[in-house]
Amino acid sequence: MPDTQSPTRKRIVDAATRLFYAEGIGRVSVDAVAEEAGLTKRTLYYHFKSKDDLIAAYLDGRDQPNLRRMAGWFDAAEGGADRKVEAIFTNLARSARHPKWKGCGFLRTAAELASMPGHPAVKVGARHKLNFETWLAGALSDHGVGEPPALAREIVLLIDGCFSIMLIHRNPDYIEAAGRAAATLVRARISGSQV
Amino acid sequence: MPDTQSPTRKRIVDAATRLFYAEGIGRVSVDAVAEEAGLTKRTLYYHFKSKDDLIAAYLDGRDQPNLRRMAGWFDAAEGGADRKVEAIFTNLARSARHPKWKGCGFLRTAAELASMPGHPAVKVGARHKLNFETWLAGALSDHGVGEPPALAREIVLLIDGCFSIMLIHRNPDYIEAAGRAAATLVRARISGSQV
DNA sequence: TTAGGTATACCGACTAGTGAATATACACAA
DNA sequence: TTGTGTATATTCACTAGTCGGTATACCTAA
């Protein structure tokens, strides 16, 4: 039984992360991952029982880093909850301008696996998105905004809308627009009025 | 030179539409499309110069039907602009419950082609999404809502957010939540106040 | 000696795309 | 009416290469 902490396994996941994110899971062969990791396919199959297994491991490795990045942007921003939420979008727009940016790995993988809803990688993605939504609801609650769970969900929808539409238009203006919409939704709950 | 109106070509596009939407463009071979259309691969290649060409034709054929469907939902709904916008989401949630529903073909294709931003199919998708945004801005303008282009863009972001996140969670509650958020954004512009 | 880890070499199935031949239909001249 | 040429449309058989996955053997450290 392979060691789940082994440095070899980590090297494989790192290689898979680079390639899967850059090209998409369907366009990257197991051979290519093995080569990128500097070992043979047989070794890769010693550590992972299938390509599907490797895909799930790739996404699992992105869960915490992604969460920390988003939380960092929120925490670092000045101002009230509306400004902090908008800061997430501003920072997202900045990263999206980087030429290597290819959207959200979780969403892109789910899109590629749309015909296999029970795929383990989709489940990992669902857990990640739920983790984020839960964290955001808590953060909004800490800032005294009304209905944190409902608001967090609406913001999540705008964020994932950005990720998707950016892959079509490649125009960060959409992210800025989503940020303004999110701020509007936050303020609708700060004023307490049922707008 | 092949006839671009030929019934054979239409048969191929129809077959491609069924398979590409159900399985994703990367998981469907040209052989499979030819078989689904009831002809040989060589005939398919007489009508389309490449698989990429066929993918673009598939999406091109979905542009107008999709637009008409959305516009139909909007027009048929009772009430003000907020209710009409929310109706789009309610109907979307209803279709999403159908077992054959696999999200938005345009977004899924763009996600699969994230590493090829200039792909002809992505351009077709961009045109479609822009067509929809433009139509929605016009419809909102007809109902006297403020800042129709900005509002239309925000609603588009929520719709595409639904499409994406549904592929992960498979939970139509997200679509209902997006509908409420969209209605909130519309009302923020009906009251004219800068919420 | 034993077990974890790695390498070489291979499997059958499938991939996008093509060469060459042929079927069909219509135009026009004898 | 018949024969010939031409453009469109279709088929069979094939290429060269890639896919995920595996059988077998080897090496090294405990």
XYZ file of C-alpha atoms (C1' of nucleotides) in Angstrom:
450
model
C 0.000 0.000 0.000
C 1.506 3.337 -1.021
C 2.356 6.000 1.535
C -0.155 8.849 1.302
C 2.463 11.262 2.677
C 5.312 10.225 0.413
C 7.269 12.973 -1.352
C 6.878 11.036 -4.597
C 3.133 11.250 -4.315
C 3.379 14.980 -3.682
C 5.571 15.379 -6.742
C 2.924 13.634 -8.825
C 0.099 15.766 -7.464
C 2.112 18.936 -8.064
C 2.793 17.901 -11.647
C -0.859 16.982 -12.153
C -1.917 20.338 -10.725
C 0.234 22.265 -13.170
C -0.939 20.291 -16.194
C -4.597 19.734 -15.299
C -5.119 23.390 -14.485
C -3.312 24.596 -17.589
C -4.878 22.217 -20.109
C -7.934 20.611 -18.502
C -8.217 17.080 -17.177
C -9.342 15.601 -20.483
C -6.505 17.028 -22.520
C -3.740 15.793 -20.236
C -2.640 12.163 -20.405
C -1.346 10.114 -17.510
C 1.886 9.754 -19.501
C 2.231 13.539 -19.587
C 1.739 13.821 -15.824
C 4.328 11.117 -15.183
C 6.812 12.855 -17.450
C 6.177 16.238 -15.821
C 6.772 14.604 -12.435
C 9.987 13.044 -13.729
C 9.012 9.408 -13.267
C 7.314 6.628 -15.151
C 3.663 5.921 -15.541
C 4.028 2.652 -13.645
C 5.246 4.542 -10.589
C 2.307 6.912 -10.867
C -0.030 3.934 -10.895
C 1.634 2.648 -7.775
C 0.536 5.787 -5.925
C -2.874 6.293 -7.573
C -5.251 3.586 -8.573
C -6.624 5.471 -11.594
C -6.605 8.768 -13.434
C -9.927 9.626 -11.763
C -8.250 9.116 -8.412
C -5.457 11.466 -9.446
C -7.921 14.125 -10.587
C -9.658 14.024 -7.206
C -6.280 14.349 -5.452
C -5.444 17.362 -7.625
C -8.602 19.190 -6.568
C -8.298 18.116 -2.962
C -4.896 19.786 -2.878
C -6.374 23.078 -4.050
C -9.081 23.319 -1.370
C -7.210 24.951 1.492
C -4.896 27.203 -0.570
C -7.884 28.619 -2.447
C -9.824 29.230 0.739
C -6.887 30.939 2.415
C -6.358 33.163 -0.592
C -9.959 34.356 -0.643
C -10.062 34.824 3.133
C -6.795 36.779 2.952
C -8.262 39.227 0.462
C -11.375 39.686 2.574
C -9.480 40.196 5.823
C -6.924 42.577 4.351
C -9.500 44.955 2.870
C -10.391 48.200 4.612
C -13.959 49.280 5.300
C -17.266 47.559 5.999
C -18.520 44.187 4.825
C -19.532 45.612 1.437
C -15.999 46.886 0.796
C -14.460 43.633 2.002
C -16.650 41.584 -0.310
C -15.905 43.862 -3.217
C -12.192 43.427 -2.474
C -12.498 39.725 -3.273
C -13.656 40.621 -6.770
C -11.024 43.313 -7.254
C -8.281 40.848 -6.383
C -9.904 38.193 -8.535
C -9.868 40.585 -11.490
C -6.193 41.251 -10.873
C -5.304 37.539 -10.895
C -7.475 36.973 -13.938
C -5.294 39.329 -15.937
C -2.356 36.969 -15.531
C -1.807 35.060 -18.798
C -1.681 31.712 -17.001
C -5.083 32.257 -15.405
C -7.603 29.702 -16.647
C -10.573 30.178 -14.339
C -11.567 27.953 -11.429
C -10.148 24.434 -11.550
C -13.085 23.080 -9.574
C -15.693 24.490 -11.928
C -13.791 23.557 -15.067
C -13.394 19.994 -13.835
C -17.087 19.787 -12.952
C -17.922 21.062 -16.437
C -15.750 18.389 -18.040
C -17.403 15.761 -15.852
C -20.966 17.002 -16.341
C -22.025 13.582 -17.583
C -20.615 11.881 -14.470
C -22.236 13.681 -11.520
C -21.033 11.085 -9.023
C -17.378 11.354 -9.998
C -15.115 11.613 -6.924
C -13.543 14.814 -8.228
C -16.962 16.451 -8.456
C -17.598 15.522 -4.836
C -14.295 17.120 -3.828
C -15.339 20.218 -5.744
C -18.719 20.309 -4.013
C -17.050 20.100 -0.627
C -14.687 22.942 -1.519
C -17.456 25.219 -2.732
C -19.457 24.462 0.373
C -16.423 25.174 2.571
C -16.092 28.566 0.940
C -19.774 29.388 1.236
C -19.728 28.427 4.908
C -16.635 30.468 5.636
C -18.111 33.495 3.859
C -21.379 33.239 5.794
C -19.395 33.204 9.023
C -17.301 36.194 7.978
C -20.414 38.151 7.001
C -22.044 37.222 10.280
C -18.996 38.557 12.162
C -19.602 41.901 10.475
C -23.224 42.046 11.553
C -24.785 41.712 8.120
C -28.325 40.321 7.954
C -29.119 36.801 6.699
C -25.490 35.692 6.292
C -26.213 32.260 4.745
C -28.520 33.654 2.041
C -26.164 36.520 1.276
C -23.114 34.262 1.151
C -24.870 32.061 -1.363
C -25.702 35.016 -3.580
C -22.088 36.180 -3.527
C -20.867 32.675 -4.326
C -23.157 32.675 -7.350
C -21.646 35.948 -8.553
C -18.091 34.684 -8.053
C -18.722 31.489 -9.957
C -20.511 33.513 -12.614
C -17.300 35.511 -13.050
C -15.190 32.399 -13.369
C -17.421 30.978 -16.073
C -18.091 34.004 -18.167
C -14.445 35.044 -18.053
C -13.578 31.878 -19.961
C -15.854 33.075 -22.753
C -15.245 36.827 -22.858
C -11.779 37.113 -21.273
C -12.824 40.554 -20.108
C -12.189 41.445 -16.430
C -14.868 44.155 -16.627
C -17.319 41.371 -15.847
C -15.552 40.727 -12.547
C -15.725 44.396 -11.595
C -19.433 44.413 -12.466
C -19.964 41.343 -10.283
C -18.121 43.085 -7.443
C -20.459 46.066 -7.649
C -23.482 43.750 -7.702
C -22.162 41.901 -4.661
C -21.634 45.176 -2.790
C -25.203 46.192 -3.655
C -26.518 42.914 -2.244
C -24.495 43.351 0.961
C -25.753 46.902 1.472
C -29.327 45.725 0.909
C -28.784 43.615 4.019
C -26.863 46.230 5.997
C -29.701 48.732 5.728
C -31.935 45.911 6.900
C -34.618 46.953 4.424
C -36.264 44.313 2.216
C -35.367 46.182 -0.946
C -17.817 22.662 -52.048
C -20.450 21.262 -49.681
C -23.894 22.788 -49.427
C -24.236 24.648 -46.110
C -28.028 24.139 -46.193
C -27.989 20.443 -47.003
C -30.208 18.137 -44.940
C -27.227 15.841 -44.422
C -25.316 18.635 -42.779
C -28.278 19.338 -40.547
C -28.479 15.669 -39.590
C -24.820 15.786 -38.570
C -25.253 18.943 -36.494
C -28.324 17.478 -34.795
C -26.421 14.309 -33.923
C -23.453 16.354 -32.688
C -25.780 18.479 -30.577
C -27.249 15.451 -28.824
C -23.865 13.858 -28.116
C -21.775 16.951 -27.376
C -24.350 18.302 -24.949
C -24.834 14.957 -23.236
C -21.183 13.946 -22.912
C -19.038 17.023 -23.563
C -17.033 17.797 -26.682
C -13.901 16.033 -25.484
C -15.622 12.778 -24.628
C -17.381 12.370 -27.978
C -15.431 11.099 -30.976
C -16.055 12.072 -34.572
C -16.795 8.398 -35.211
C -19.551 8.511 -32.595
C -21.145 11.584 -34.167
C -21.061 9.965 -37.605
C -22.673 6.819 -36.268
C -25.348 8.798 -34.422
C -26.084 10.637 -37.673
C -26.276 7.337 -39.549
C -23.444 7.980 -41.989
C -19.715 7.466 -42.255
C -16.983 9.602 -40.835
C -15.727 10.367 -44.316
C -19.061 11.941 -45.187
C -18.913 14.025 -42.036
C -15.501 15.276 -43.097
C -16.948 16.212 -46.444
C -19.319 18.628 -44.715
C -16.983 19.863 -41.959
C -13.302 20.492 -42.322
C -12.465 19.427 -38.732
C -13.934 18.449 -35.390
C -13.348 22.017 -34.184
C -15.442 23.224 -37.084
C -18.221 20.833 -36.081
C -18.113 21.998 -32.466
C -18.532 25.605 -33.584
C -21.483 24.583 -35.773
C -23.072 22.802 -32.813
C -22.971 25.922 -30.649
C -24.008 28.187 -33.509
C -27.163 26.122 -33.853
C -28.047 26.651 -30.198
C -27.821 30.455 -30.258
C -31.287 31.423 -31.448
C -33.260 28.611 -29.742
C -31.672 29.475 -26.397
C -32.371 33.176 -26.813
C -35.997 32.564 -27.783
C -36.496 30.284 -24.789
C -35.204 32.856 -22.306
C -37.134 35.684 -23.955
C -40.276 33.558 -23.906
C -40.004 33.027 -20.164
C -39.452 36.741 -19.584
C -42.330 37.844 -21.796
C -44.797 35.299 -20.428
C -44.286 36.273 -16.784
C -46.765 38.517 -15.002
C -45.747 41.566 -12.985
C -42.957 44.132 -13.148
C -39.403 43.771 -14.377
C -38.289 42.194 -11.095
C -40.923 39.460 -11.411
C -40.130 38.893 -15.079
C -36.428 38.501 -14.347
C -37.137 36.151 -11.479
C -39.314 34.086 -13.823
C -36.245 33.314 -15.941
C -34.643 31.688 -12.905
C -37.788 29.839 -11.871
C -38.076 28.311 -15.317
C -34.359 27.572 -15.356
C -34.706 25.699 -12.077
C -37.566 23.698 -13.547
C -35.534 22.629 -16.597
C -32.534 21.877 -14.405
C -34.520 19.200 -12.612
C -34.788 17.209 -15.826
C -32.351 14.266 -15.700
C -30.921 15.097 -19.129
C -30.045 18.633 -18.096
C -26.271 19.162 -18.165
C -25.915 22.924 -17.722
C -25.110 25.440 -20.440
C -23.474 23.996 -23.545
C -21.720 27.275 -24.288
C -20.121 27.531 -20.835
C -19.184 23.870 -20.680
C -17.526 24.077 -24.084
C -15.644 27.224 -23.074
C -14.494 25.432 -19.917
C -13.214 22.492 -21.944
C -11.420 24.900 -24.271
C -9.992 27.126 -21.535
C -6.487 26.570 -22.854
C -7.528 27.638 -26.372
C -9.121 31.077 -25.930
C -9.133 31.762 -29.661
C -11.010 28.582 -30.579
C -13.845 29.287 -33.044
C -16.377 27.633 -30.732
C -15.422 29.998 -27.914
C -16.015 32.937 -30.244
C -19.458 31.576 -31.105
C -20.144 31.269 -27.375
C -19.011 34.832 -26.735
C -21.340 36.099 -29.441
C -24.250 34.161 -27.980
C -23.680 35.437 -24.457
C -23.374 38.972 -25.782
C -26.580 38.553 -27.788
C -28.389 37.543 -24.634
C -26.942 40.372 -22.560
C -27.934 42.876 -25.246
C -31.447 41.495 -25.532
C -31.896 41.593 -21.750
C -30.665 45.181 -21.527
C -33.231 46.140 -24.157
C -36.024 44.299 -22.373
C -35.132 45.958 -19.065
C -35.001 49.326 -20.778
C -38.510 48.757 -22.169
C -39.700 48.326 -18.595
C -38.194 51.610 -17.458
C -35.537 50.158 -15.178
C -32.457 52.307 -14.516
C -29.037 51.562 -16.031
C -30.194 48.639 -18.217
C -26.727 47.626 -19.533
C -25.163 47.414 -16.060
C -28.153 45.586 -14.630
C -28.319 43.146 -17.543
C -24.676 42.290 -16.997
C -25.235 41.596 -13.310
C -28.155 39.297 -14.108
C -26.105 37.477 -16.743
C -23.434 36.871 -14.096
C -26.032 35.344 -11.780
C -27.440 33.129 -14.523
C -24.033 31.822 -15.534
C -23.204 31.364 -11.868
C -26.239 29.075 -11.602
C -25.193 27.048 -14.613
C -21.718 26.477 -13.199
C -22.481 25.766 -9.601
C -25.352 23.455 -10.521
C -22.834 21.133 -12.179
C -21.116 20.824 -8.807
C -23.992 20.761 -6.328
C -26.887 19.556 -8.505
C -29.150 21.504 -6.186
C -31.758 23.813 -7.803
C -31.991 25.824 -4.559
C -29.000 27.751 -5.896
C -31.041 28.829 -8.910
C -33.873 30.058 -6.698
C -31.365 31.969 -4.572
C -29.936 33.565 -7.709
C -33.440 34.533 -8.793
C -34.044 36.339 -5.511
C -30.683 38.104 -5.809
C -31.523 39.187 -9.351
C -34.896 40.535 -8.231
C -33.145 42.480 -5.464
C -30.778 44.022 -7.988
C -33.657 44.973 -10.285
C -35.576 46.618 -7.434
C -32.454 48.531 -6.413
C -32.707 50.159 -9.824
C -36.484 50.555 -9.851
C -36.459 52.605 -6.662
C -33.746 54.675 -8.308
C -31.816 54.810 -5.054
C -28.103 54.071 -5.069
C -28.427 51.347 -2.445
C 14.701 -12.453 3.179
C 11.209 -9.283 2.409
C 8.594 -5.419 1.008
C 8.273 -0.813 -1.031
C 9.170 1.525 -4.937
C 10.743 2.102 -9.712
C 11.772 0.904 -14.759
C 11.053 -1.248 -19.407
C 8.056 -2.757 -22.418
C 3.792 -3.831 -23.793
C -1.639 -4.360 -24.423
C -6.099 -3.636 -26.817
C -9.004 0.065 -27.721
C -9.578 4.245 -29.483
C -8.199 8.991 -31.820
C -8.583 12.609 -35.680
C -8.017 12.701 -40.135
C -7.226 10.894 -45.291
C -6.735 8.294 -50.098
C -9.073 6.314 -53.574
C -13.060 4.711 -55.477
C -17.822 5.252 -56.424
C -22.773 6.584 -56.515
C -26.018 10.169 -57.956
C -27.882 13.869 -60.518
C -28.042 17.078 -63.845
C -26.307 19.777 -68.214
C -25.599 19.680 -72.893
C -24.328 17.901 -77.486
C -25.002 14.385 -81.219
C -33.180 9.636 -77.262
C -28.752 8.613 -76.110
C -24.106 9.373 -74.668
C -20.642 12.108 -72.248
C -18.794 15.336 -68.931
C -18.916 17.406 -64.420
C -19.936 18.657 -59.698
C -21.844 16.941 -55.554
C -22.124 13.504 -52.176
C -20.987 9.185 -50.094
C -18.496 4.782 -48.792
C -14.612 1.468 -47.388
C -10.363 0.873 -45.757
C -6.579 2.811 -43.874
C -2.794 5.697 -41.391
C 0.039 7.178 -37.629
C -0.381 8.079 -33.235
C -2.455 8.307 -28.318
C -5.228 6.494 -24.578
C -5.599 4.331 -19.713
C -3.832 0.599 -17.688
C -0.713 -3.591 -16.720
C 2.778 -7.806 -16.697
C 7.192 -8.546 -15.442
C 11.471 -7.698 -13.596
C 14.712 -5.188 -10.988
C 16.856 -2.403 -7.245
C 17.565 -1.004 -2.639
C 16.911 -0.519 2.256
C 15.371 -2.705 6.610
